[in-house]
XYZ file of C-alpha atoms in Angstrom:
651
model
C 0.000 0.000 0.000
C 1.152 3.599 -1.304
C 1.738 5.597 2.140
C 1.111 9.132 1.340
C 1.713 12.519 3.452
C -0.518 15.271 3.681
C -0.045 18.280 3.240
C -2.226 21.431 4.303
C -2.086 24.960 2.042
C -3.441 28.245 2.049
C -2.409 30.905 -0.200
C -3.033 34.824 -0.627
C -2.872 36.216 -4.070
C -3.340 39.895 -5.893
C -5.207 40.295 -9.464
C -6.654 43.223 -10.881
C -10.027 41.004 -11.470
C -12.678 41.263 -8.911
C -12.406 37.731 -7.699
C -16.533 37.564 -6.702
C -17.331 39.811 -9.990
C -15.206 37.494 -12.527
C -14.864 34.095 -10.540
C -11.720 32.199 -9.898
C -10.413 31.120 -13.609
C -10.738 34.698 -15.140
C -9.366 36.274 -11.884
C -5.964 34.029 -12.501
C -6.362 34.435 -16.547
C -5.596 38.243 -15.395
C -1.896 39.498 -16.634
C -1.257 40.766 -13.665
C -2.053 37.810 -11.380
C -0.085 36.468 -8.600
C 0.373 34.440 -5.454
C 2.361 36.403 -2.912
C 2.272 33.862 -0.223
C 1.629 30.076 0.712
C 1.658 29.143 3.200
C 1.931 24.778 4.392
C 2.231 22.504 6.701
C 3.284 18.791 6.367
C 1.586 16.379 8.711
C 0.487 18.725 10.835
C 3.695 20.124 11.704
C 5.090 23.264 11.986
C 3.686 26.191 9.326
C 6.023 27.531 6.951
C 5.306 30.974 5.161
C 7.275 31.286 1.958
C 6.866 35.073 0.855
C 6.788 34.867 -3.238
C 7.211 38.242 -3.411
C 11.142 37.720 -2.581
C 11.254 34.429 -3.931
C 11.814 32.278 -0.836
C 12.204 28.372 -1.132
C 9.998 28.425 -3.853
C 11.804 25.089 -4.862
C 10.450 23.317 -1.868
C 7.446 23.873 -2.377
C 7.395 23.196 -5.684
C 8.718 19.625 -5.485
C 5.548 19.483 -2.917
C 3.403 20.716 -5.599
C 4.576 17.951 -7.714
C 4.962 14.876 -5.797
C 2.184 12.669 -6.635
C 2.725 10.845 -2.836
C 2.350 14.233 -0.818
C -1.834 14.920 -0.726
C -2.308 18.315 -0.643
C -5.336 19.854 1.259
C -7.252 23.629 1.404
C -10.041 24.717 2.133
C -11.649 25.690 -1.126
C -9.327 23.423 -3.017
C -10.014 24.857 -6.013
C -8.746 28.263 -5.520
C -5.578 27.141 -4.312
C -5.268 24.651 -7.380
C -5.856 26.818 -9.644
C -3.973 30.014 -8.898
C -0.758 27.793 -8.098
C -1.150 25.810 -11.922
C -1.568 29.451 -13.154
C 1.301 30.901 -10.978
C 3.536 28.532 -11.039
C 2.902 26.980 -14.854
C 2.707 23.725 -13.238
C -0.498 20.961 -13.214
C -2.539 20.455 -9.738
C -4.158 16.757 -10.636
C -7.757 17.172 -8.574
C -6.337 13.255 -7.881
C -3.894 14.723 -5.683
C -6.012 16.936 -3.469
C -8.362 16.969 -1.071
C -11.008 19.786 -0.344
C -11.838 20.686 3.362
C -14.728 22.647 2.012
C -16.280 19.844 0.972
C -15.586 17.619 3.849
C -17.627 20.562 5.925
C -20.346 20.705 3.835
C -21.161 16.785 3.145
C -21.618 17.198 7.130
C -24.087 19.662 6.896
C -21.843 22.468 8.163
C -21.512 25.839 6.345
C -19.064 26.417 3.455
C -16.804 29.624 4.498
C -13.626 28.701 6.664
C -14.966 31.704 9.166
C -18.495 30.197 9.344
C -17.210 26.599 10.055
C -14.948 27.336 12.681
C -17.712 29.219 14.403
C -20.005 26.585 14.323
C -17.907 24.048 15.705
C -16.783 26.494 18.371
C -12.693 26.337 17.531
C -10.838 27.984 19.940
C -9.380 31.543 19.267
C -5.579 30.467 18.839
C -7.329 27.690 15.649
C -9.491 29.840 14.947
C -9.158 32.346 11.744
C -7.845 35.550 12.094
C -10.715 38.604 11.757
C -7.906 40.918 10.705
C -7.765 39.095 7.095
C -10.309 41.345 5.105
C -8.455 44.967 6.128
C -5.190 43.003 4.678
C -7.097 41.528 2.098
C -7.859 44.959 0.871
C -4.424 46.576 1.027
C -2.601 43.818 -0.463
C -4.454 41.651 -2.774
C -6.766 44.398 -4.632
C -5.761 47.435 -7.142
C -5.643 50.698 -4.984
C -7.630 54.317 -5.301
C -4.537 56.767 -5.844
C -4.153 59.604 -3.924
C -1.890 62.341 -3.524
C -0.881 60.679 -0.070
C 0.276 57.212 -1.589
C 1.615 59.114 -4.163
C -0.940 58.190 -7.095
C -0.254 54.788 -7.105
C -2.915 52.030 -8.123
C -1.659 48.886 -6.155
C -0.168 48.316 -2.435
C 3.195 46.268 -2.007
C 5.256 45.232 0.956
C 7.468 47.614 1.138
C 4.103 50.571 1.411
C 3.495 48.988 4.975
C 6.322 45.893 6.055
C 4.250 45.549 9.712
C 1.102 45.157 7.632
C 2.741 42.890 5.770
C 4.213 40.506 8.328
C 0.774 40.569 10.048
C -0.278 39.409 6.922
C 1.759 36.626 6.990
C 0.913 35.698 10.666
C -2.842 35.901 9.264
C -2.213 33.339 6.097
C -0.320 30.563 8.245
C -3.043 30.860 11.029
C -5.401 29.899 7.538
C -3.544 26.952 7.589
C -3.997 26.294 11.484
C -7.749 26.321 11.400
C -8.142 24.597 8.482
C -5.741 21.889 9.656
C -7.643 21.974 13.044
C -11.206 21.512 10.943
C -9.827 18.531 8.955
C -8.040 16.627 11.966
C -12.136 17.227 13.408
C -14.160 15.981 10.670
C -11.393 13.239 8.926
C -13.175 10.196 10.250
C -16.037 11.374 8.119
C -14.288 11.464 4.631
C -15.803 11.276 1.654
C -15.748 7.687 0.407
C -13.224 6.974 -2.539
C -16.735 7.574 -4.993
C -17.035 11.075 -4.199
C -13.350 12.041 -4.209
C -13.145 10.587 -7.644
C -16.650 12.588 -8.246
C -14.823 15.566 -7.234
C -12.089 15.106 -9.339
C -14.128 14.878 -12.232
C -16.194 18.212 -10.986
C -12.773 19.726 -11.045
C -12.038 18.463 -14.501
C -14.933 19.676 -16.238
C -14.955 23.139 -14.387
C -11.160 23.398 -15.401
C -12.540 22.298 -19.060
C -15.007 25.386 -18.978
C -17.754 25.744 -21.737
C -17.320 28.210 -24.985
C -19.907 31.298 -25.117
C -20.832 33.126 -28.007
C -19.270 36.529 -26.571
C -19.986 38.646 -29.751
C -23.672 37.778 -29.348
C -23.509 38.750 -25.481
C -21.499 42.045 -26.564
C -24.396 42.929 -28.532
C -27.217 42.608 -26.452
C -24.896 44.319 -23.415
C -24.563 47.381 -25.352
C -27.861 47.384 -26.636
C -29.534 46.559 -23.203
C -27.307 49.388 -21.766
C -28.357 52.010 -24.485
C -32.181 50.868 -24.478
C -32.132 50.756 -20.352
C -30.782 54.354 -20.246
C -33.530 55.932 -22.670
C -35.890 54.054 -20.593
C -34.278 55.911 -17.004
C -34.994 59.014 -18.868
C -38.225 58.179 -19.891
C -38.828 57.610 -16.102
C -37.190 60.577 -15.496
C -39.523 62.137 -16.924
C -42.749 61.076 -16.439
C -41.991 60.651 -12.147
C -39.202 63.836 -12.171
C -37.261 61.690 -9.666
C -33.523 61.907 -10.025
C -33.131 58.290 -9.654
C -36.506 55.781 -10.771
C -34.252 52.841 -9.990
C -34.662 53.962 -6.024
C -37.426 52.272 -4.500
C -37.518 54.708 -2.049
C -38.315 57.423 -4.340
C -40.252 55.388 -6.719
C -42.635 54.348 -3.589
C -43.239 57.637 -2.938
C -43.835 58.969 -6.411
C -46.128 56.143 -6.143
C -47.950 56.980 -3.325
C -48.299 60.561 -4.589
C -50.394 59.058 -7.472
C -52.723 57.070 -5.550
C -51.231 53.823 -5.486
C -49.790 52.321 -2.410
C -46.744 50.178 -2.633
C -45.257 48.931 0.838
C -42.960 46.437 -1.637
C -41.988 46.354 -5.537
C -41.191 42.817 -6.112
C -41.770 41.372 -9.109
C -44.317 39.492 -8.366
C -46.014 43.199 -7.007
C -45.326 44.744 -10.366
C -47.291 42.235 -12.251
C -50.001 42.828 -10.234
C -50.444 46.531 -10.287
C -49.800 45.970 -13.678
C -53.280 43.401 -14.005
C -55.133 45.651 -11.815
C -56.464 49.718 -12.727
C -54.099 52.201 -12.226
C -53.200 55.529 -14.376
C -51.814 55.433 -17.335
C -48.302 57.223 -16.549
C -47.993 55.066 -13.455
C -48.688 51.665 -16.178
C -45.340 53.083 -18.334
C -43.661 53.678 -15.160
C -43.975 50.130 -13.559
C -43.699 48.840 -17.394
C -40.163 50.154 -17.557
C -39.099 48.690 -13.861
C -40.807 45.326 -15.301
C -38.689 45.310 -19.008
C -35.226 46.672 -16.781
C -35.043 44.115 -14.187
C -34.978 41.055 -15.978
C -32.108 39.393 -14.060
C -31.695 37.137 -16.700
C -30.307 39.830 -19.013
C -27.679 40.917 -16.752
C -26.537 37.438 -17.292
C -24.373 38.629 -20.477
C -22.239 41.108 -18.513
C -21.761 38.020 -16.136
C -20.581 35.918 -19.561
C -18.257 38.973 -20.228
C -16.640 38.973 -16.599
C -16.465 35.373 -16.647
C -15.071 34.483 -20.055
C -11.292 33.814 -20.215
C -8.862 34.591 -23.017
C -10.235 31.634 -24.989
C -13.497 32.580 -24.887
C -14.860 29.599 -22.442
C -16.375 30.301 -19.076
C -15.036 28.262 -15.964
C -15.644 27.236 -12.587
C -20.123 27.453 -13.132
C -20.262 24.085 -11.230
C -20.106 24.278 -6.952
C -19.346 20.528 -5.583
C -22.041 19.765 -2.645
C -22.973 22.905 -3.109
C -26.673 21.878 -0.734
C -27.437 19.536 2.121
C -28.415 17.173 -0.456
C -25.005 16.871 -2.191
C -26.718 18.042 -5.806
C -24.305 20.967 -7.581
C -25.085 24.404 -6.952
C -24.088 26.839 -9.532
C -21.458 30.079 -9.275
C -21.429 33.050 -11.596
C -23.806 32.631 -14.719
C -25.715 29.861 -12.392
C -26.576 27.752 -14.886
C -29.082 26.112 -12.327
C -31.805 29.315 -12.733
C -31.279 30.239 -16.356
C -34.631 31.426 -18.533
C -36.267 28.622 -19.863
C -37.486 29.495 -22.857
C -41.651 29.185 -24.460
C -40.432 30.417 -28.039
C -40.543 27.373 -30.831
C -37.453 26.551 -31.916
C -37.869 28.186 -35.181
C -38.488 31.279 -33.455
C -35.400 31.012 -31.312
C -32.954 30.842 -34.284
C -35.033 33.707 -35.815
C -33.914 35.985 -32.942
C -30.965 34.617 -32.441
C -29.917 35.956 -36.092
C -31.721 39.094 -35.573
C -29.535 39.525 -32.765
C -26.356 38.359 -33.712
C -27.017 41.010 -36.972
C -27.757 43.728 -34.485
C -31.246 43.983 -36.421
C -33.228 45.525 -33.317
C -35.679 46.831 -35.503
C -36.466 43.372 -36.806
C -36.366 42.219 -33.433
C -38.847 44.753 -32.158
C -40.945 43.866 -35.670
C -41.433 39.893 -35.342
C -40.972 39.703 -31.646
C -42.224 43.354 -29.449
C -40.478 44.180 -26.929
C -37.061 43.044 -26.897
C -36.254 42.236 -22.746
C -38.291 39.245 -22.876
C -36.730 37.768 -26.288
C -33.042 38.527 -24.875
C -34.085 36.499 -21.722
C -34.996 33.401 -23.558
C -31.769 33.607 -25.474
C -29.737 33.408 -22.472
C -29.110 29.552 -22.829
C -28.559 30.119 -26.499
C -25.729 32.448 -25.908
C -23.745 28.893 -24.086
C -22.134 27.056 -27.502
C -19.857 23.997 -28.359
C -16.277 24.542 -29.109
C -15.410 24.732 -33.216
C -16.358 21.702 -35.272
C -18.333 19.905 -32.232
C -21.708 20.321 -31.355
C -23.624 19.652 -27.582
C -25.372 16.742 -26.709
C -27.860 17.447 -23.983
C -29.070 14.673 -21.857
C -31.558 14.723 -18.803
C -33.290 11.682 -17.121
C -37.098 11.800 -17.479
C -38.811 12.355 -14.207
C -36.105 11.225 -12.184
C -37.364 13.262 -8.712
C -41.461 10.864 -9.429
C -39.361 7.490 -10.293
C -37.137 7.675 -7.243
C -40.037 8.501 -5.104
C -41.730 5.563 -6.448
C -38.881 3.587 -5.923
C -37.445 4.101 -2.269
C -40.857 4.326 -1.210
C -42.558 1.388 -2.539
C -45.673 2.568 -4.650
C -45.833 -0.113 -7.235
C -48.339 0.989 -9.214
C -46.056 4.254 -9.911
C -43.129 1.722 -10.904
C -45.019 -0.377 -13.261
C -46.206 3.029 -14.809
C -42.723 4.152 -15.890
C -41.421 0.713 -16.632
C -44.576 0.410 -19.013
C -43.735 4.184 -20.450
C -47.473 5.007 -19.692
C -47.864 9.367 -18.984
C -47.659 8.919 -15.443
C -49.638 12.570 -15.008
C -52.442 10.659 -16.831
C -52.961 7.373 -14.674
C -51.985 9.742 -11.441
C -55.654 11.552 -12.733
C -57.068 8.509 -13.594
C -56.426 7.294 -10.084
C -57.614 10.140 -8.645
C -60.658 11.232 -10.421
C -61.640 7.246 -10.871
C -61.931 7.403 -14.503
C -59.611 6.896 -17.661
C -57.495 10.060 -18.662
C -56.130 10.302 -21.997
C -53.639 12.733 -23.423
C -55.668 14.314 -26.023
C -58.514 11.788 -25.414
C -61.146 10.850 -23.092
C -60.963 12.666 -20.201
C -57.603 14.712 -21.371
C -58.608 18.210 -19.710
C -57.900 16.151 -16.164
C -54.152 15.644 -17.024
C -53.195 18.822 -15.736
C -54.771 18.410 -12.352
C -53.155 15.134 -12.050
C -49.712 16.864 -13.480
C -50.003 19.784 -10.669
C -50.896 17.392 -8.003
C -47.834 15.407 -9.078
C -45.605 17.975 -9.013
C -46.700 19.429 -5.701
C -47.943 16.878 -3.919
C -44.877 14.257 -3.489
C -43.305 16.044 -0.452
C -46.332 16.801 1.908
C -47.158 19.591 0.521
C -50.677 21.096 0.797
C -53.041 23.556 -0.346
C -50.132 26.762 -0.774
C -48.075 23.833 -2.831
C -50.791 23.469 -5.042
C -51.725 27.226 -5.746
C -47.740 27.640 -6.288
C -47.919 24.862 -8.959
C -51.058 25.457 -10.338
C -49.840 28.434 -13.044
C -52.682 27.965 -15.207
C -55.814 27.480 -12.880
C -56.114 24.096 -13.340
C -57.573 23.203 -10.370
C -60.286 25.666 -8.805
C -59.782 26.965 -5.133
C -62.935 25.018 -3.726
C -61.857 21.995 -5.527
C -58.114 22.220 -3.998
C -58.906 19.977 -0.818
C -60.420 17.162 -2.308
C -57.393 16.701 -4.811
C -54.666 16.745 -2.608
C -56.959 13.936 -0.396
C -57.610 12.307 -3.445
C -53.879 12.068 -4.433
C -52.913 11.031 -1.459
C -55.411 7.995 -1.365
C -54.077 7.169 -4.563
C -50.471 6.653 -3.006
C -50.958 5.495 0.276
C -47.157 3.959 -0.096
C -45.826 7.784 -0.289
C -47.891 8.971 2.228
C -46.839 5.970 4.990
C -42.718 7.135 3.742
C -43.605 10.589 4.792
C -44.475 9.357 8.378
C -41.877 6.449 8.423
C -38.797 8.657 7.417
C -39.390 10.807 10.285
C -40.059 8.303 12.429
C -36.918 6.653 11.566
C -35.295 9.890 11.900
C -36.623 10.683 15.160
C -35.832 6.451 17.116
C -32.236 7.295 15.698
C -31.267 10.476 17.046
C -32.899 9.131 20.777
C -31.952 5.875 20.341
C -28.850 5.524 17.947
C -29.768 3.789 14.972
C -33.347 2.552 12.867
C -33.541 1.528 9.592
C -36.519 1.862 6.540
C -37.201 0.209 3.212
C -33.058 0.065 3.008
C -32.058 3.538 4.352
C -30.068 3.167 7.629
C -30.801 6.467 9.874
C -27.818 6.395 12.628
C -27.030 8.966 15.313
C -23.010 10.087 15.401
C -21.276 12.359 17.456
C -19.302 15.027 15.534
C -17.034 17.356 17.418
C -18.996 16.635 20.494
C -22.284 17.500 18.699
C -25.066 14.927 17.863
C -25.623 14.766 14.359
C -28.372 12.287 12.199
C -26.284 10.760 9.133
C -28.579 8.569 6.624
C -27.099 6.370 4.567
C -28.413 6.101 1.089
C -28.619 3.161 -1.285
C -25.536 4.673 -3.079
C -23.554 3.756 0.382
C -23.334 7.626 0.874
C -24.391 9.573 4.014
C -26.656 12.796 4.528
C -26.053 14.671 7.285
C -28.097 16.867 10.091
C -25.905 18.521 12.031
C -26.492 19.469 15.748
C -29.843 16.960 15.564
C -32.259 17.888 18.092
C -35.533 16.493 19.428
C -38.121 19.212 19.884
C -41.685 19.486 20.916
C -43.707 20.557 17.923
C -47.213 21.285 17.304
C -48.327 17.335 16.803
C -45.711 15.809 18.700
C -41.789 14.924 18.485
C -40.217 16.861 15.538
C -36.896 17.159 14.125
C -34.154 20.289 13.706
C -30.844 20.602 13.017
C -28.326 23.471 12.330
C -28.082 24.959 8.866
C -26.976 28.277 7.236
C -30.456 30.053 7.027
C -30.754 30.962 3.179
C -31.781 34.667 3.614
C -29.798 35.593 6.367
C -26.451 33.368 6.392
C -26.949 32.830 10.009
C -26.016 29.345 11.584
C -29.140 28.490 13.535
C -32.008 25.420 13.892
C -34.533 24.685 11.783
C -37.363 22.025 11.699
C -38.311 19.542 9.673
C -40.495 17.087 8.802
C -41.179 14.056 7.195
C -42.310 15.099 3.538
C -38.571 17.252 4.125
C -37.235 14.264 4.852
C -38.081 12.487 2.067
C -37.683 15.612 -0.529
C -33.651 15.226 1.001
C -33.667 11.642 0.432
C -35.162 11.694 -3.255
C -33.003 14.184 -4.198
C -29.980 13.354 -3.032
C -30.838 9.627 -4.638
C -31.005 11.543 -7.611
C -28.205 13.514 -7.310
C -26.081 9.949 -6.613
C -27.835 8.660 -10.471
C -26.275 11.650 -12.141
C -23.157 11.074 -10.285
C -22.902 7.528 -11.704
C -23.986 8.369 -15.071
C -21.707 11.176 -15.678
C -18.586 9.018 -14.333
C -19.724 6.378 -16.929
C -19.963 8.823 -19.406
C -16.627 10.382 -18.276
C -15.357 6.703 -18.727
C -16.652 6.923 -22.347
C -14.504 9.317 -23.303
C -16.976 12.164 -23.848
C -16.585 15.971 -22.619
C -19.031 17.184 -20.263
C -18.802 20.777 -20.002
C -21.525 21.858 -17.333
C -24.592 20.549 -16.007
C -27.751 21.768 -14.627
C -30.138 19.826 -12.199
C -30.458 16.317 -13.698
C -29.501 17.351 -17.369
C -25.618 16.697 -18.847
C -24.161 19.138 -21.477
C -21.442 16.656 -23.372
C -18.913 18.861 -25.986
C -18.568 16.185 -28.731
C -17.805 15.523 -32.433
C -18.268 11.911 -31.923
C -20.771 10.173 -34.056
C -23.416 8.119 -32.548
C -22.928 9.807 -29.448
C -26.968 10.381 -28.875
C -27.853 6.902 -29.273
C -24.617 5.566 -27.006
C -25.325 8.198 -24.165
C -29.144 7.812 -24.237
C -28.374 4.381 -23.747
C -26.632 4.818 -20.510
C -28.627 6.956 -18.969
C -31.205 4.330 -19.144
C -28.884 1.456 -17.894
C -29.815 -0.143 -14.579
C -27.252 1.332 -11.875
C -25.967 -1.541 -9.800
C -27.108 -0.187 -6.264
C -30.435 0.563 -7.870
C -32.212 -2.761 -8.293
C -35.928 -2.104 -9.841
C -35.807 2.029 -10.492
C -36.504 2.747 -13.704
C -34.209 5.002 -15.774
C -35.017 6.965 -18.976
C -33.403 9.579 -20.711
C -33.882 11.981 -22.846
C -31.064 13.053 -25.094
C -30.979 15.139 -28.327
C -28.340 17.270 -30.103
C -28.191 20.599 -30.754
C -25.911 23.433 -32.232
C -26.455 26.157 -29.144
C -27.813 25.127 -25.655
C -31.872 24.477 -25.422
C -34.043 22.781 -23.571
């Protein structure tokens, strides 16, 4: 057996890129980039700061850097990986590291080195220094000149040597905490699986995907010139100074008779359904057409793009409690999904690759809307290739089916009958028919379907239910009649938690294969699932709590809104919603390492969906095919997918 060392790195670096604005791979593609310290330790022995800015033992550390038997470790491994290939001209093989990040966050904890050690209460001398962002500032960002530093745009060592060996003290105390949160949390390592999953994560957000930047520059400049002549057309129908402040824009508001306590979009819409004046209409109509989010997402390609035109580092490993991705920069995960025909799509896309506004404006009206459903357009395969896009079909309703037992949902999928059909027919007693007998009840079965699985109630219905499917009085009945129809579903609601509940009290129960065990993690009791995969879910800091019907569940988690570490319940349709997805999450996993195996590029990936970079022929058939294989640790869940090819990305 190979015996390895380990060795734990933290480094601080200076580029003239905004590392949030531009994200990690067009922050190092900067000339100007550099790494000014590391900072190591071997074993967990004694730090050593080597201060690149003089040169110091840089040798040393680069036969570190490339000995395949030394395992190097960060938190945030791939920052440090990939400013030190860029710095250095050398390669960091993801085999060879180890993230710290990720060990945190597969235990439920938060993902920021501050926020971790907080949470598991590290004492002040392992603990990360809170004078890092004023040095952060001075050294590793450009500089306002003034006339007292003498006009200069960037801070060295020699502007402030104490600053700078404080500096120092702060980057090799990095390595101290992060050390002390590894040597904490290394009995809970991800199995050899998920490091290989995380190499390949690495791999394909090293690879990058190409975007069709002269396309974005268009629509940038026009959205910028079209947005301003807007402003002014704000300007002057309110004579605010600023339209874009809600504070003045709720008062102008006000002033004309219509109260606004909030401007949301979901607010504009409806003042815009409901009777108001017609200069207050054009008003909220030009907030509406200027705040499409998704548009902005073109200066984000800009920012992101590197020299070669390909955007990196989209793809955040267990980036939720589930394990699925979570995206960074252009999040791929929440880009506009578009209604236009295909036909119509390349139509605009033309028009807007010619810079033909006017025929833009002719075919489609206004033009915010059409540049939002071109977002996904604007993501293309590298010369001579093309994108093959492949997605399972209803993965989240066939795992449900699966881990919880509801046969008649199985033999549905495995028969390839419309499963929002026979869920109706179930429901209402009668057949359903797509297009046929009884078709205009598929909807109600397809909202039910989709809100129903995970508990949820009347609010999950009205959420789903876009097109008033289902009326208000009717609500009720259909989510008793759904569950009626899946009794199997509704007994894993009550189980899970149940499960959940004997294992943090008692230390361990089991259900339909899941093993729910109770662990103590840096002295705190934590719930850890195992799923079919052989990997764990984690609740960390489980607690039992009296709730409004009895026993109930919470843990610790970073609260979405507020980024505060605090409890939260949960419940048994939560419960399973973790355990479905993360199931799903571990299909994907196998499927793209089989794919990976294959040979075949994937360049991003978005929920359940691969994006493969190929000239390969055959490759829709071959990689359809796999995503429909049986997965080993899977007996009896039926797979499909759904893979086409196409020349830009679609769904």
């Amino acid at each position: 057996m190979t015996s390895y060392k380990e060795c734990g790195i933290d480094i601080e670096t200076y580029s003239s890129a905004d590392l949030i604005k531009y994200g990690v791979y067009a922050y190092t593609d900067s000339p100007d980039f550099e790494v000014l310290l590391v900072s190591y330790s071997i074993d967990g022995g004694e730090v050593e700061c080597i201060d690149l800015t003089s040169n110091d033992r840089v040798e040393d550390f680069l036969d570190i850097l490339r000995d395949p038997h030394i395992l190097k470790n960060a938190y945030n491994a791939n920052f440090e990986r990939t400013c030190l290939a860029r710095h250095f001209g050398v390669e960091c093989d993801p085999d060879q590291w180890r993230c710290t990040a990720v060990l945190a966050a597969q235990l439920g904890l938060p993902r920021s080195l501050k926020a971790v050690g907080e949470a598991l209460e590290l004492p002040e001398d392992a603990a990360k220094l809170k004078t890092g962002k004023a040095l952060i500032d001075y050294f590793c960002k450009p500089c306002r000149p003034t006339k007292a530093n003498g006009q200069r745009l960037r801070n060295f060592p020699h502007h402030a040597p104490d600053k700078w060996e404080l500096f120092k003290e702060y980057n090799k105390q990095d390595v101290v905490a992060e050390q002390e949160i590894r040597k904490r949390l290394v009995k809970f390592c991800p199995n050899d699986f998920e490091q290989a999953l995380w190499s390949i994560d690495q791999r394909i957000n090293d690879r990058g995907v190409r975007l069709d930047l002269d396309m974005a520059g268009r629509i940038v400049a026009h959205d910028d010139a079209r947005t301003e002549a807007l402003q002014d057309e704000a300007r002057e129908l309110t004579g605010l100074s600023n339209p874009n402040s809600l504070a003045q824009l709720k008062a102008w508001l006000n002033s004309q008779g219509v109260k606004a306590d909030t401007l949301n979009k979901a607010d504009v819409a409806a003042f815009l359904a409901s009777d108001i004046p017609d200069n207050v209409r054009r008003v909220l109509e030009i907030r509406q057409s200027t705040g499409l989010s998704s548009i902005k997402k073109y200066s984000t390609m800009l920012n992101m793009a590197c020299s070669d035109q390909r955007c990196r580092g989209m793809m955040q490993f267990y980036g939720g409690h589930t394990g699925r991705w979570a995206g960074r920069g252009l999040q791929p995960q929440n880009l506009a999904r578009p209604d236009m025909e295909l036909s119509d799509l390349n139509i605009a896309r033309d028009l807007v690759k010619a810079s033909d506004w006017e025929g833009v404006d002719l075919l489609f009206g206004d033009p915010a809307p059409v540049l939002s459903q071109l977002v996904r357009t604007a993501f293309i395969p590298s010369e001579g290739r093309r994108f093959v896009v492949s997605d399972f079909g209803q993965i989240e309703a066939r795992v449900l089916a699966w881990i919880a037992g509801e046969d008649w949902r199985l033999d549905v999928f495995e028969s390839g009958k419309d499963i929002y059909c026979e869920s109706a027919s179930r429901m209402f007693g009668v057949p359903v028919v797509k297009h046929g007998i009884n078709g205009e009840l598929r909807q109600q079965g397809k909202v039910a379907e989709l809100a129903l699985g995970y508990g949820g109630g009347v609010g999950a219905i009205k959420s789903m239910d876009s097109k008033g499917a289902i009326p208000e009085e009717n609500i009720e009945g259909i989510i008793q009649d759904w569950r009626s129809a899946s009794p199997s579903i509704v007994r894993f609601w009550r189980q899970s938690e149940a499960a959940a509940i004997k294992a943090v009290k008692e230390g361990r129960a089991s259900y339909r294969g899941l093993i729910f065990r109770r662990e103590h993690i840096d002295g705190k009791v934590c719930l850890r699932i195992k799923l079919p995969s052989g990997r764990w879910i984690c609740y960390f800091d489980a607690r039992i709590e009296d709730g409004a019907f009895g026993e109930q569940l919470s843990y610790a988690h970073a609260n979405q809104t507020t980024g505060k570490w605090e409890q939260t319940r949960t419940y048994g349709g939560k419960i399973t919603e973790n355990i479905v997805q993360s199931i799903a999450r571990d299909c994907l996993a196998d499927k793209m390492a089989e794919v990976g195996r294959r040979g075949y590029e994937i360049v991003f990936h978005v929920h359940d969906e691969m994006i493969i970079d190929t000239d390969r022929e055959g490759a829709v058939e071959e990689i359809d095919e796999i995503m429909s294989e049986p997965i080993e640790w899977a007996d009896g869940l039926p797979l499909k997918g759904d893979t086409f090819e196409c020349e830009f990305y679609r769904k």
